[in-house]
mmCIF file of C-alpha atoms in Angstrom:
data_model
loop_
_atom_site.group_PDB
_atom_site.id
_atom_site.type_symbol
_atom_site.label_atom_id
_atom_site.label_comp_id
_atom_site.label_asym_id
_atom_site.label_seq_id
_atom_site.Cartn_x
_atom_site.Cartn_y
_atom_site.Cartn_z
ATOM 1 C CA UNK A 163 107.987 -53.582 12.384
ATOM 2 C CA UNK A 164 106.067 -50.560 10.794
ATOM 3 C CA UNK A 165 102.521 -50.235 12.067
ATOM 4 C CA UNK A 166 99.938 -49.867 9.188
ATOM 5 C CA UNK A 167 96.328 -49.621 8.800
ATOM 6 C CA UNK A 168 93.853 -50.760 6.860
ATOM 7 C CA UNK A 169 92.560 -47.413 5.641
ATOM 8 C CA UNK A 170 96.111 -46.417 4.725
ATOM 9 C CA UNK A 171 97.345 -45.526 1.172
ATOM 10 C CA UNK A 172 100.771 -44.409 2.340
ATOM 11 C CA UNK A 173 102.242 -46.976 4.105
ATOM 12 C CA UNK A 174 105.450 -45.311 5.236
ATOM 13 C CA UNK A 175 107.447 -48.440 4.863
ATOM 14 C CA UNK A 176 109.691 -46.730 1.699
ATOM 15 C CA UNK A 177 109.729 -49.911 -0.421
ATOM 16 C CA UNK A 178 107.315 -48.797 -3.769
ATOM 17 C CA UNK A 179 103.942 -50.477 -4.224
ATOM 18 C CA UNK A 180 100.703 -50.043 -5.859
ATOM 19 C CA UNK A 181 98.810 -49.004 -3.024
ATOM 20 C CA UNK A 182 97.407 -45.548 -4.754
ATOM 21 C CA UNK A 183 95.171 -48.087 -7.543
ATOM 22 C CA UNK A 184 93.195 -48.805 -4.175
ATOM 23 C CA UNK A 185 92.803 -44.881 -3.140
ATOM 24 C CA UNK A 186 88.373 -44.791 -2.928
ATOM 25 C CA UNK A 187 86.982 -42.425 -5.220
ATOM 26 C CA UNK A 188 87.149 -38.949 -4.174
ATOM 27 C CA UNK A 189 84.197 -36.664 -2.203
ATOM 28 C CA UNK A 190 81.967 -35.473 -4.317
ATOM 29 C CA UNK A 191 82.820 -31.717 -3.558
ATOM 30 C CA UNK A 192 86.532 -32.824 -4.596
ATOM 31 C CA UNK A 193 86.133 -34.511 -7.549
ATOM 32 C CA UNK A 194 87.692 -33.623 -11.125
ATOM 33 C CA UNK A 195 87.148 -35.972 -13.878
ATOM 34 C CA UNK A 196 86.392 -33.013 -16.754
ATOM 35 C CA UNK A 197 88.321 -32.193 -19.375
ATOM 36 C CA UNK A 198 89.009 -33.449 -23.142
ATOM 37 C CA UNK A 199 92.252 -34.588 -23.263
ATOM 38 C CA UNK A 200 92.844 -38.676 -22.090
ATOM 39 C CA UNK A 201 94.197 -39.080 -18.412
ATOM 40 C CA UNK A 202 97.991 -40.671 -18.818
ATOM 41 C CA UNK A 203 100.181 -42.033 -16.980
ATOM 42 C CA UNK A 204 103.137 -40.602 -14.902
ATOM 43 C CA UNK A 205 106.297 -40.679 -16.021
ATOM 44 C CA UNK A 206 108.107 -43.442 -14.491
ATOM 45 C CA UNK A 207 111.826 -42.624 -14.849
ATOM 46 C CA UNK A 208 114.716 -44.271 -12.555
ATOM 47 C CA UNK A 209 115.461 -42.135 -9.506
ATOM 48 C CA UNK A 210 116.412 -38.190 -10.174
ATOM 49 C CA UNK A 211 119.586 -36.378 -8.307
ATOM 50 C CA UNK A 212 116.843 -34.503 -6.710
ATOM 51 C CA UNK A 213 115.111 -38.254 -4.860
ATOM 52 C CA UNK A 214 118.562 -39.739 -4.064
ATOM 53 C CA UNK A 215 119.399 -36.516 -2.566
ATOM 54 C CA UNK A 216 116.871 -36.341 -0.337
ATOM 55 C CA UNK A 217 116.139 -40.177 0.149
ATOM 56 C CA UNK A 218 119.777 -41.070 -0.097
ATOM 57 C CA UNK A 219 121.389 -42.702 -2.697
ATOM 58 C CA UNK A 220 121.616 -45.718 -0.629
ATOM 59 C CA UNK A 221 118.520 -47.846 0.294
ATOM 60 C CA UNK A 222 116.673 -45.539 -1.650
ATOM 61 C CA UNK A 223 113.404 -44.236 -0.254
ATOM 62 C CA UNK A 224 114.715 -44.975 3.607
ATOM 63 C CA UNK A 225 115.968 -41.834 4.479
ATOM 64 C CA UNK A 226 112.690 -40.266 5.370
ATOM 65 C CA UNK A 227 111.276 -42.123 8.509
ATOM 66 C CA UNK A 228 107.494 -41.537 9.051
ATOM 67 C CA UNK A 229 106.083 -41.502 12.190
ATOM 68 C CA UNK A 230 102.599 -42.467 13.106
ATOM 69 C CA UNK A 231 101.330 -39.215 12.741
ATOM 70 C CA UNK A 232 103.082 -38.248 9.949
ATOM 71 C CA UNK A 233 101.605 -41.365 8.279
ATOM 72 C CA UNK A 234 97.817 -40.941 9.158
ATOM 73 C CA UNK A 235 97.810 -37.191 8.196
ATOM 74 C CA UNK A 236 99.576 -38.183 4.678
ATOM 75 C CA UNK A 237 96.574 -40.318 3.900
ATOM 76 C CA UNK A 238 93.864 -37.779 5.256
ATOM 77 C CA UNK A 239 95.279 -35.629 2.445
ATOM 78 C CA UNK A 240 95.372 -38.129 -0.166
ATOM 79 C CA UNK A 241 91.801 -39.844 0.724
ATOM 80 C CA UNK A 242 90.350 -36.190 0.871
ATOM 81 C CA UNK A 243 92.353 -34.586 -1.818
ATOM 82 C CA UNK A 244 93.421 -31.764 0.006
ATOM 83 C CA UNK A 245 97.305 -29.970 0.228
ATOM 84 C CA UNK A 246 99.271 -30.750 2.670
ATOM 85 C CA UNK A 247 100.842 -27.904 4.944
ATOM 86 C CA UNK A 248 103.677 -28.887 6.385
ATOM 87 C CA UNK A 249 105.320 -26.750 9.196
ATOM 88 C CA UNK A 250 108.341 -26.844 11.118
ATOM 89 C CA UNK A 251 111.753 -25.661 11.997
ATOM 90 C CA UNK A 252 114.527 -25.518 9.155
ATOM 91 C CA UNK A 253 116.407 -28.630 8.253
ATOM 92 C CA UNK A 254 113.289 -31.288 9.519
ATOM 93 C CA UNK A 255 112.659 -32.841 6.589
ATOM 94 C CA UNK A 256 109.695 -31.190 5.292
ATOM 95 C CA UNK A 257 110.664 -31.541 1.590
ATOM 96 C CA UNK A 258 111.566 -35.101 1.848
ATOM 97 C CA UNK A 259 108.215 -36.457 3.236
ATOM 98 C CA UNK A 260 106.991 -35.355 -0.730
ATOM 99 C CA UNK A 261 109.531 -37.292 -2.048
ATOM 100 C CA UNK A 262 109.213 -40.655 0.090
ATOM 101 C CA UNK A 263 105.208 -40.762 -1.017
ATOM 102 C CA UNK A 264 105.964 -39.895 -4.436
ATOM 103 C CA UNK A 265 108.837 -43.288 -4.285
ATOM 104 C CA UNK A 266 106.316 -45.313 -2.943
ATOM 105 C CA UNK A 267 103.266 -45.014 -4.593
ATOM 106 C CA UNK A 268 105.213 -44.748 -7.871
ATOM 107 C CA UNK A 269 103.500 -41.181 -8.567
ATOM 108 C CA UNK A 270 106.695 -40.391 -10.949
ATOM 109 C CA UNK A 271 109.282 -37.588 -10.214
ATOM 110 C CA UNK A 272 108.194 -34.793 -7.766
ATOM 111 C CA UNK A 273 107.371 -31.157 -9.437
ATOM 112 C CA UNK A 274 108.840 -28.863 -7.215
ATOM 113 C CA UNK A 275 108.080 -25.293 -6.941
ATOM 114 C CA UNK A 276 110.581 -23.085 -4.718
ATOM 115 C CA UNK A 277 108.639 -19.856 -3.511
ATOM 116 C CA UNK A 278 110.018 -16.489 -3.558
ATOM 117 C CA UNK A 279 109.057 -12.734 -2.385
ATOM 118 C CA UNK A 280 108.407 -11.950 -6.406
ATOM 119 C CA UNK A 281 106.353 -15.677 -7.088
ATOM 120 C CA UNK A 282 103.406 -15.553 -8.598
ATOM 121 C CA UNK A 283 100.782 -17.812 -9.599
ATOM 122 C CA UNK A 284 101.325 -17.594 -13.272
ATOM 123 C CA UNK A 285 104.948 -18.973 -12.757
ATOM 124 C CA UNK A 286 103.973 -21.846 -11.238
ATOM 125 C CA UNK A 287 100.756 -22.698 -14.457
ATOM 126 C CA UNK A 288 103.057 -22.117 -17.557
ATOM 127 C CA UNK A 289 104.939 -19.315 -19.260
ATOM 128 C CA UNK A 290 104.563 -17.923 -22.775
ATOM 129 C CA UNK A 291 107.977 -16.862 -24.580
ATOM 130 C CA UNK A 292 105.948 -14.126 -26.818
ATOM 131 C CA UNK A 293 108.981 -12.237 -27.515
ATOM 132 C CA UNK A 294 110.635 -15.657 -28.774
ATOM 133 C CA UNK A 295 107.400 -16.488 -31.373
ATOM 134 C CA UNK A 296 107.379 -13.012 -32.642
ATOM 135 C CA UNK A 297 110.973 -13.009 -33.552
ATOM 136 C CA UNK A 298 110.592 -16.707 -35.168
ATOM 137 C CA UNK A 299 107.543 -14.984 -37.059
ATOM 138 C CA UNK A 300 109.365 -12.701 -38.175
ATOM 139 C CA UNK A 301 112.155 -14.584 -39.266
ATOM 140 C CA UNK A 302 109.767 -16.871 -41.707
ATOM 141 C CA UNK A 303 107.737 -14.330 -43.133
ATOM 142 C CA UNK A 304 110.996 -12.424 -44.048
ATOM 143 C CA UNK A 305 112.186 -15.501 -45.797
ATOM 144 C CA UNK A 306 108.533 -15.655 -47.284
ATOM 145 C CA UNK A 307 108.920 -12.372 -48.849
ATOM 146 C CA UNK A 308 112.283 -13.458 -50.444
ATOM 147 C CA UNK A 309 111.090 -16.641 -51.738
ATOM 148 C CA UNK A 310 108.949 -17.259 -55.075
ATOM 149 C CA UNK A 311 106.325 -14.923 -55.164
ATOM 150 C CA UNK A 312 106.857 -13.065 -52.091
ATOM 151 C CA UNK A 313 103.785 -13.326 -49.589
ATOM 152 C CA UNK A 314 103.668 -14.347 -46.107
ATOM 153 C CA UNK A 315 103.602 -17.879 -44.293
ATOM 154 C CA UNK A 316 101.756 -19.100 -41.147
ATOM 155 C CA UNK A 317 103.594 -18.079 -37.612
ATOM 156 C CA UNK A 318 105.182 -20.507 -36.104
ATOM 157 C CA UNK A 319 103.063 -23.223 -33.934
ATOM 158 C CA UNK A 320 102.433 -21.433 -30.343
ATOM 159 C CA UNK A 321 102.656 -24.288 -28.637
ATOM 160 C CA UNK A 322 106.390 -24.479 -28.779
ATOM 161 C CA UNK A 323 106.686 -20.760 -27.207
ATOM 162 C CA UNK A 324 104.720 -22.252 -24.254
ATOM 163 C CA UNK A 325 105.622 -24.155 -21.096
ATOM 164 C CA UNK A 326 104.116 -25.716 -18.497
ATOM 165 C CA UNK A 327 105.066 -24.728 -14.675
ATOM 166 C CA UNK A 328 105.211 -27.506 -11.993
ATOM 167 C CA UNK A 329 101.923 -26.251 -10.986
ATOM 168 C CA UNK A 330 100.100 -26.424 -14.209
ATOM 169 C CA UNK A 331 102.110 -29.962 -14.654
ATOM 170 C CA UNK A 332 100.880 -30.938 -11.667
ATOM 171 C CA UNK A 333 97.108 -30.499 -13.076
ATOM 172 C CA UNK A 334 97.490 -32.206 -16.351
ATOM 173 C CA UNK A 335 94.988 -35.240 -16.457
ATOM 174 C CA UNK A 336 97.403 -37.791 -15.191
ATOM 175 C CA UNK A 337 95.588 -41.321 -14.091
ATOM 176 C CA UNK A 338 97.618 -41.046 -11.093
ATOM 177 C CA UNK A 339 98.022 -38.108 -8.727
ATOM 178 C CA UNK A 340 101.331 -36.000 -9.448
ATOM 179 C CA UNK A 341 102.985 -35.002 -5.886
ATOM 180 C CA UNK A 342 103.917 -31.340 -6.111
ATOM 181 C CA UNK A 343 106.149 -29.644 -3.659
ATOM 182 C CA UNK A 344 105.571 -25.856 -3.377
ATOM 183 C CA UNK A 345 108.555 -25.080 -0.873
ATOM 184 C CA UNK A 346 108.952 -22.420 1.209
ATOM 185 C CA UNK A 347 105.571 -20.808 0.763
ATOM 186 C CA UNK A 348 106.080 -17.983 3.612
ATOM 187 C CA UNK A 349 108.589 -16.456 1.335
ATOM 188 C CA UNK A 350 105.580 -15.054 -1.048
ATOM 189 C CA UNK A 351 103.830 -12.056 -0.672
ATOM 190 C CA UNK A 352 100.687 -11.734 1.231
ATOM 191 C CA UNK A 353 98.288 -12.706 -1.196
ATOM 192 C CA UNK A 354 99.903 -15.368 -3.108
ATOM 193 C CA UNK A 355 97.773 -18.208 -0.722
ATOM 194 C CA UNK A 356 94.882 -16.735 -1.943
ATOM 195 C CA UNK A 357 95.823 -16.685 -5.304
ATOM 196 C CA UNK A 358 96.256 -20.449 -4.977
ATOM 197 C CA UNK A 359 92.684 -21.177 -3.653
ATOM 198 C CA UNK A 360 90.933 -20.777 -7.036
ATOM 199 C CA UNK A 361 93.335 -23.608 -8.623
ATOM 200 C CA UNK A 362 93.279 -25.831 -5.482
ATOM 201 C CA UNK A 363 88.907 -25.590 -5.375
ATOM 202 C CA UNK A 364 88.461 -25.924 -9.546
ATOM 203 C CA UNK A 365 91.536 -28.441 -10.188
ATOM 204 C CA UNK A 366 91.979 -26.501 -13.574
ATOM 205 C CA UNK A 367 92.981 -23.145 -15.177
ATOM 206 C CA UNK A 368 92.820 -21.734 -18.854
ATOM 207 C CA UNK A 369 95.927 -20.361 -20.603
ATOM 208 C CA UNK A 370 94.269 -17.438 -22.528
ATOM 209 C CA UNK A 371 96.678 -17.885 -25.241
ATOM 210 C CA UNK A 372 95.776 -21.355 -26.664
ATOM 211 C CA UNK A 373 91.886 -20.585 -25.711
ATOM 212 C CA UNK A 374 91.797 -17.581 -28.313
ATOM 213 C CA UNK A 375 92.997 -20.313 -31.009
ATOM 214 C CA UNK A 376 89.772 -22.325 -30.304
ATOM 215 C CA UNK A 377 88.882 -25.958 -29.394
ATOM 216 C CA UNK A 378 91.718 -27.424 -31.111
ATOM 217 C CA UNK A 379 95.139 -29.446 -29.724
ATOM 218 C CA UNK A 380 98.158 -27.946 -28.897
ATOM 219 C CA UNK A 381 101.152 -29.740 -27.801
ATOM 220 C CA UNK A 382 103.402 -27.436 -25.267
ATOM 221 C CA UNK A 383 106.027 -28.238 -22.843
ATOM 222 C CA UNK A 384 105.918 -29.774 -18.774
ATOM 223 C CA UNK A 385 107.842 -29.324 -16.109
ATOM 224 C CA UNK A 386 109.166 -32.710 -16.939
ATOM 225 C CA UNK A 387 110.622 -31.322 -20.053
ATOM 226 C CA UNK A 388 108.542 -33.693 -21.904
ATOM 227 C CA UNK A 389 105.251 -32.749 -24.001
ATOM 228 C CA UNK A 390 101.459 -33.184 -23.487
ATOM 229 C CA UNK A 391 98.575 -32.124 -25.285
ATOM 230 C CA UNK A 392 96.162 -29.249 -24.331
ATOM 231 C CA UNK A 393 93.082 -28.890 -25.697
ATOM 232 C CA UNK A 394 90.920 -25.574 -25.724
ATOM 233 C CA UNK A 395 93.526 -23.778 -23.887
ATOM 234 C CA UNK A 396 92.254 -25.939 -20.587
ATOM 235 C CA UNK A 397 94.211 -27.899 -18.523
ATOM 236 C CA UNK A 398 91.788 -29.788 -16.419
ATOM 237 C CA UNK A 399 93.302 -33.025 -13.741
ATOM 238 C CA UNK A 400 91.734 -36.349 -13.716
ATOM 239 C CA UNK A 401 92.906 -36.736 -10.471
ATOM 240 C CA UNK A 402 93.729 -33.847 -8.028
ATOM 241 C CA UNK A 403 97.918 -33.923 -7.153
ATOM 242 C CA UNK A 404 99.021 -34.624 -3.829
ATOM 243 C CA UNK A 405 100.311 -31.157 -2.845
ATOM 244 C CA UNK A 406 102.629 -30.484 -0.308
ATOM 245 C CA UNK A 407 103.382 -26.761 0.795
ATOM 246 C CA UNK A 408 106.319 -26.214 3.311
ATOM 247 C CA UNK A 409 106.558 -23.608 5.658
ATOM 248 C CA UNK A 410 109.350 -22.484 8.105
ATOM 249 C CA UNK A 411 106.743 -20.796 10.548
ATOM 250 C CA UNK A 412 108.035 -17.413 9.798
ATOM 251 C CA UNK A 413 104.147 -16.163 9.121
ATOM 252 C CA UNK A 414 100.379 -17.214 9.699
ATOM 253 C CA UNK A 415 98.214 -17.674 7.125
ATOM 254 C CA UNK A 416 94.502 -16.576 5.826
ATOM 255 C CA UNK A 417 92.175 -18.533 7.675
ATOM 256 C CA UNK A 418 90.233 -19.545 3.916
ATOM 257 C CA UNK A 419 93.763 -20.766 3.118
ATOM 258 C CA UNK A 420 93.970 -23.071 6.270
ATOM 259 C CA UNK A 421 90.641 -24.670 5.639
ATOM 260 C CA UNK A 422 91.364 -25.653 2.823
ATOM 261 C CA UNK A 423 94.297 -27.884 3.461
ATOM 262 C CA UNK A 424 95.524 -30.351 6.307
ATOM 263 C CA UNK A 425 98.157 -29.532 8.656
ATOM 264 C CA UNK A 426 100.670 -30.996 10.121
ATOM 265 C CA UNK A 427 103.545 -29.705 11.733
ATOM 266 C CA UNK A 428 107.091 -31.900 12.119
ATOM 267 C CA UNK A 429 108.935 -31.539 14.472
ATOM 268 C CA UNK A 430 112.684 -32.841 15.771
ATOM 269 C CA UNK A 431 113.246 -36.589 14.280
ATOM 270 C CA UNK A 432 114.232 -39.086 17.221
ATOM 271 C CA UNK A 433 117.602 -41.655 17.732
ATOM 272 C CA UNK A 434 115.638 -43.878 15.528
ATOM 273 C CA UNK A 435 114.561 -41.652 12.945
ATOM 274 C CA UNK A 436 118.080 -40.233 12.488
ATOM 275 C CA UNK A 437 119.929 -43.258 12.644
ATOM 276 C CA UNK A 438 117.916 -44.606 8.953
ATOM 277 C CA UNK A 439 118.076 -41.783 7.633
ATOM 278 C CA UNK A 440 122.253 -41.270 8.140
ATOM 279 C CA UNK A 441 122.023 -45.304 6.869
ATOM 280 C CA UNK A 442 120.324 -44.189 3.847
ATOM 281 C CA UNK A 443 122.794 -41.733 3.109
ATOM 282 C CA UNK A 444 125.795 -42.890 4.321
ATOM 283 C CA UNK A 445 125.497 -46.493 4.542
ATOM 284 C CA UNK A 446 125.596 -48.891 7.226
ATOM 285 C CA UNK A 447 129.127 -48.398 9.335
ATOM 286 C CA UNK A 448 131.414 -50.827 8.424
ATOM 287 C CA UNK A 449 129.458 -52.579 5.451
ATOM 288 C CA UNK A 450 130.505 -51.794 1.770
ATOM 289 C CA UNK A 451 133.992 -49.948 2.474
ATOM 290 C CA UNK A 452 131.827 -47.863 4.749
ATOM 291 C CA UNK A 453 134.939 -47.667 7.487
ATOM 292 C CA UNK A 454 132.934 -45.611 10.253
ATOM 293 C CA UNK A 455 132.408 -47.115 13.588
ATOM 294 C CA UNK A 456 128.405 -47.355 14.938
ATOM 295 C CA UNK A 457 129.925 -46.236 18.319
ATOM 296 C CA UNK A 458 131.098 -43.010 16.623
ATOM 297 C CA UNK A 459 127.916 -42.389 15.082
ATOM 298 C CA UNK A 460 125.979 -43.340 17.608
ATOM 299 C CA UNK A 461 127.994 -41.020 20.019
ATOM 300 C CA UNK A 462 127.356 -38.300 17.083
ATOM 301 C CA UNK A 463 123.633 -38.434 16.713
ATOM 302 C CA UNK A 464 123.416 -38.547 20.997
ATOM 303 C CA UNK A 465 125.230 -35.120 20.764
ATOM 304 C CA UNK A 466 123.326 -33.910 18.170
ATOM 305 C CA UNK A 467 119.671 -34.628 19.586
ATOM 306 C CA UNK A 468 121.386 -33.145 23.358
ATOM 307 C CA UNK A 469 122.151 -30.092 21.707
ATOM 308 C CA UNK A 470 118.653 -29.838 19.442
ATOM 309 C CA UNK A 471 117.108 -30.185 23.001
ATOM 310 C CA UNK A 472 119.376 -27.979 25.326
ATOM 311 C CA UNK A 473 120.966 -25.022 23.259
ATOM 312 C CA UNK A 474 119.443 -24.435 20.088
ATOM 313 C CA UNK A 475 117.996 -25.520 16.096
ATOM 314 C CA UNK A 476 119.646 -27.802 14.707
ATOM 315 C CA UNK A 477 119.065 -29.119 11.295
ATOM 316 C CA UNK A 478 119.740 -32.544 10.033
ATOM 317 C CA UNK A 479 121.784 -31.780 7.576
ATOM 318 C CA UNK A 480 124.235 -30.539 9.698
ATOM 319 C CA UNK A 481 124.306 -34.137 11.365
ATOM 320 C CA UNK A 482 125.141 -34.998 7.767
ATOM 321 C CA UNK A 483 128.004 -33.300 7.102
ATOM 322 C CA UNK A 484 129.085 -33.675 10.947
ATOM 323 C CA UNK A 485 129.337 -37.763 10.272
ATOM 324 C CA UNK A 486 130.977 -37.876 6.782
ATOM 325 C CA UNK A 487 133.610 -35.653 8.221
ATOM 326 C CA UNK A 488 133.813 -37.466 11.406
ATOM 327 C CA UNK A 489 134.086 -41.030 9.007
ATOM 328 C CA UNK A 490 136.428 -39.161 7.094
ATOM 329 C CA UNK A 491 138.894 -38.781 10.272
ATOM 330 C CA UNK A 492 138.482 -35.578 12.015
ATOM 331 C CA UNK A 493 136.825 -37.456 15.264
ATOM 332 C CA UNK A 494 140.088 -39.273 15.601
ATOM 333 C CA UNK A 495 141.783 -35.738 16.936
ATOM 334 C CA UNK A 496 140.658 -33.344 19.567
ATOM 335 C CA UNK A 497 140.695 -30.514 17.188
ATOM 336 C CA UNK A 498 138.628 -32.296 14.912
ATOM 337 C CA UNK A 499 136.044 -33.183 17.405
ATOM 338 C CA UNK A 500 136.041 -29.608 18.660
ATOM 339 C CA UNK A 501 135.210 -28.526 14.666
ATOM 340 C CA UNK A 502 132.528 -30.780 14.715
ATOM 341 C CA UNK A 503 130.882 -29.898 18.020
ATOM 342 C CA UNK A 504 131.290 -26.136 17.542
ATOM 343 C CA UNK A 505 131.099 -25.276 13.963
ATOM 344 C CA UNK A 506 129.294 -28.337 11.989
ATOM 345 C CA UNK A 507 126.675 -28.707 15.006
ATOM 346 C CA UNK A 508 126.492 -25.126 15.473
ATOM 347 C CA UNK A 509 122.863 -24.200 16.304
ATOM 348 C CA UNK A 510 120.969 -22.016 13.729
ATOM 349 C CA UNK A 511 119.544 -19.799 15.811
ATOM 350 C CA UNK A 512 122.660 -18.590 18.029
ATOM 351 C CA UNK A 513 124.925 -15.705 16.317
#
């Protein structure tokens, strides 16, 4: 049975609940009701490709098993409104734990940001297609010029030529806490955590382009690929996201960076851990035309953890695609066991 607590938002458990309508009010020094536009709500939407990948497309929301720590450190970020910075080896399931609180407390569909060396942190608060209005511009006020009495007409509405990143998504005025998943942040350059800080202390950011039009509305894209309303040229949250940066350990970061966010590091999942996660995606062996034996998986997954503890990384992916090919007949031959050991559970970090 899964051990909760009664300060607890997050229960871990997978099955969806409304659990975040009981979240206290935030610390003063974190809180960010401002702003002129209404809070809304999330979308709710039926599970994405992206969720069923990573919580599998069987007992959805099961595939990510939270341990104890994993749990209390979830809710410290969520009761204090602080990122979460998640390190750990390749392949542990970093990623996922955004997705299994965004299933559960019904927070709608992750926003994910993927980091690069060029990122910046105007990709991830919108994008302005200038090039695209101008052209549209002048498009209509050549037609203008042809029509009835010549003249010119109004450029097209700027909101259109402007989207949203999953960042500045993220800080719309949502009445529920977006979960945002900025992966892979030791891929940016140097001072892209400090770039963050500004956004993660104010909770809001002005897009100079709609600000020089005034206080009026303007209606531009998300990262949802659905529409919201900005007003001023601010986008200002109601509630700050839950915001989960990932990080492979291949660099430190700025000390005003760290402070400013709880850590956690994952490391290797256990039998039990594995085994509901390979049932999530794979089903339970021998249920459902499922036709793989539990003493071949279990065999599988005893290798697997021997090697992630002897020899080298393993990811758990690779256990993955080790057991579908195993259920799909290559343990029944020696060769096929030898492709499994030596090339599917081949350790990341050995040439």
């Amino acid at each position: 049975m899964t051990q909760t607590q009664d300060w607890w938002v997050y229960q871990g458990t997978g099955t969806p609940h409304d659990g975040i309508e009981h979240l206290p009010e935030a610390p003063p020094w974190r809180a960010f009701r401002h702003g002129d536009a209404p809070p809304s709500d999330p979308p709710q939407v039926p599970a994405d490709d992206a969720q069923r990948r990573h919580l599998g497309r069987r007992g959805q929301g099961k595939a990510y098993q939270a341990g104890l720590r994993e749990r209390h450190l979830v809710n410290l970020a969520l009761h204090l409104r602080r990122p979460l910075l998640l390190t750990g080896k390749p392949g542990t399931g970093k990623s996922t734990l955004a997705y299994a609180v965004a299933h559960e407390l019904k927070l709608g569909p992750v926003l994910r940001w993927a980091i690069t060396s060029r990122s910046t942190l105007k990709d991830g608060l919108y994008e302005y297609d200038a090039v695209g209005r101008l052209y549209d511009a002048g498009l209509s006020n050549a037609g203008a010029l042809r029509g009835p009495g010549g003249g010119t007409s109004e450029p097209p509405d700027i909101g259109k030529y402007l989207w949203l990143g999953p960042l500045g998504t993220a800080l719309l005025p949502w009445k529920r806490p977006r979960v945002l998943l900025i992966d892979e942040i030791d891929k940016s350059d140097m001072d892209f955590p400090n770039d963050l800080l500004n956004v993660f202390e104010e909770g809001e950011f002005v897009i100079p382009e709609l600000a020089r039009l005034g206080k009026g509305k303007q209606t531009v894209m998300t990262a949802d690929r659905a529409t919201a309303d900005v007003h001023g040229g601010e986008v200002a949250c109601a509630e700050f996201p839950f915001v989960v940066l990932t990080s492979n350990e291949e660099r430190e970061f700025p000390m005003a960076f760290l402070r400013r966010c709880v850590r956690l590091e994952i490391g290797p999942a256990d039998q039990d851990q594995l085994t509901g996660m390979v049932a999530a995606h794979l089903g339970e062996p021998g249920v459902g035309g499922n036709k793989g034996s539990a003493e071949v998986r279990a065999e599988i997954i005893a290798q697997f953890l021997t090697k992630q503890r002897e020899v080298g990384t393993l990811a758990n992916d690779q256990l993955l695609n080790a057991l579908l090919m195993a259920e799909r007949g290559l343990w029944h031959t020696e060769e096929g066991q030898s492709l499994l050991g030596d090339d599917l559970l081949r350790p990341l970090d050995r040439g």
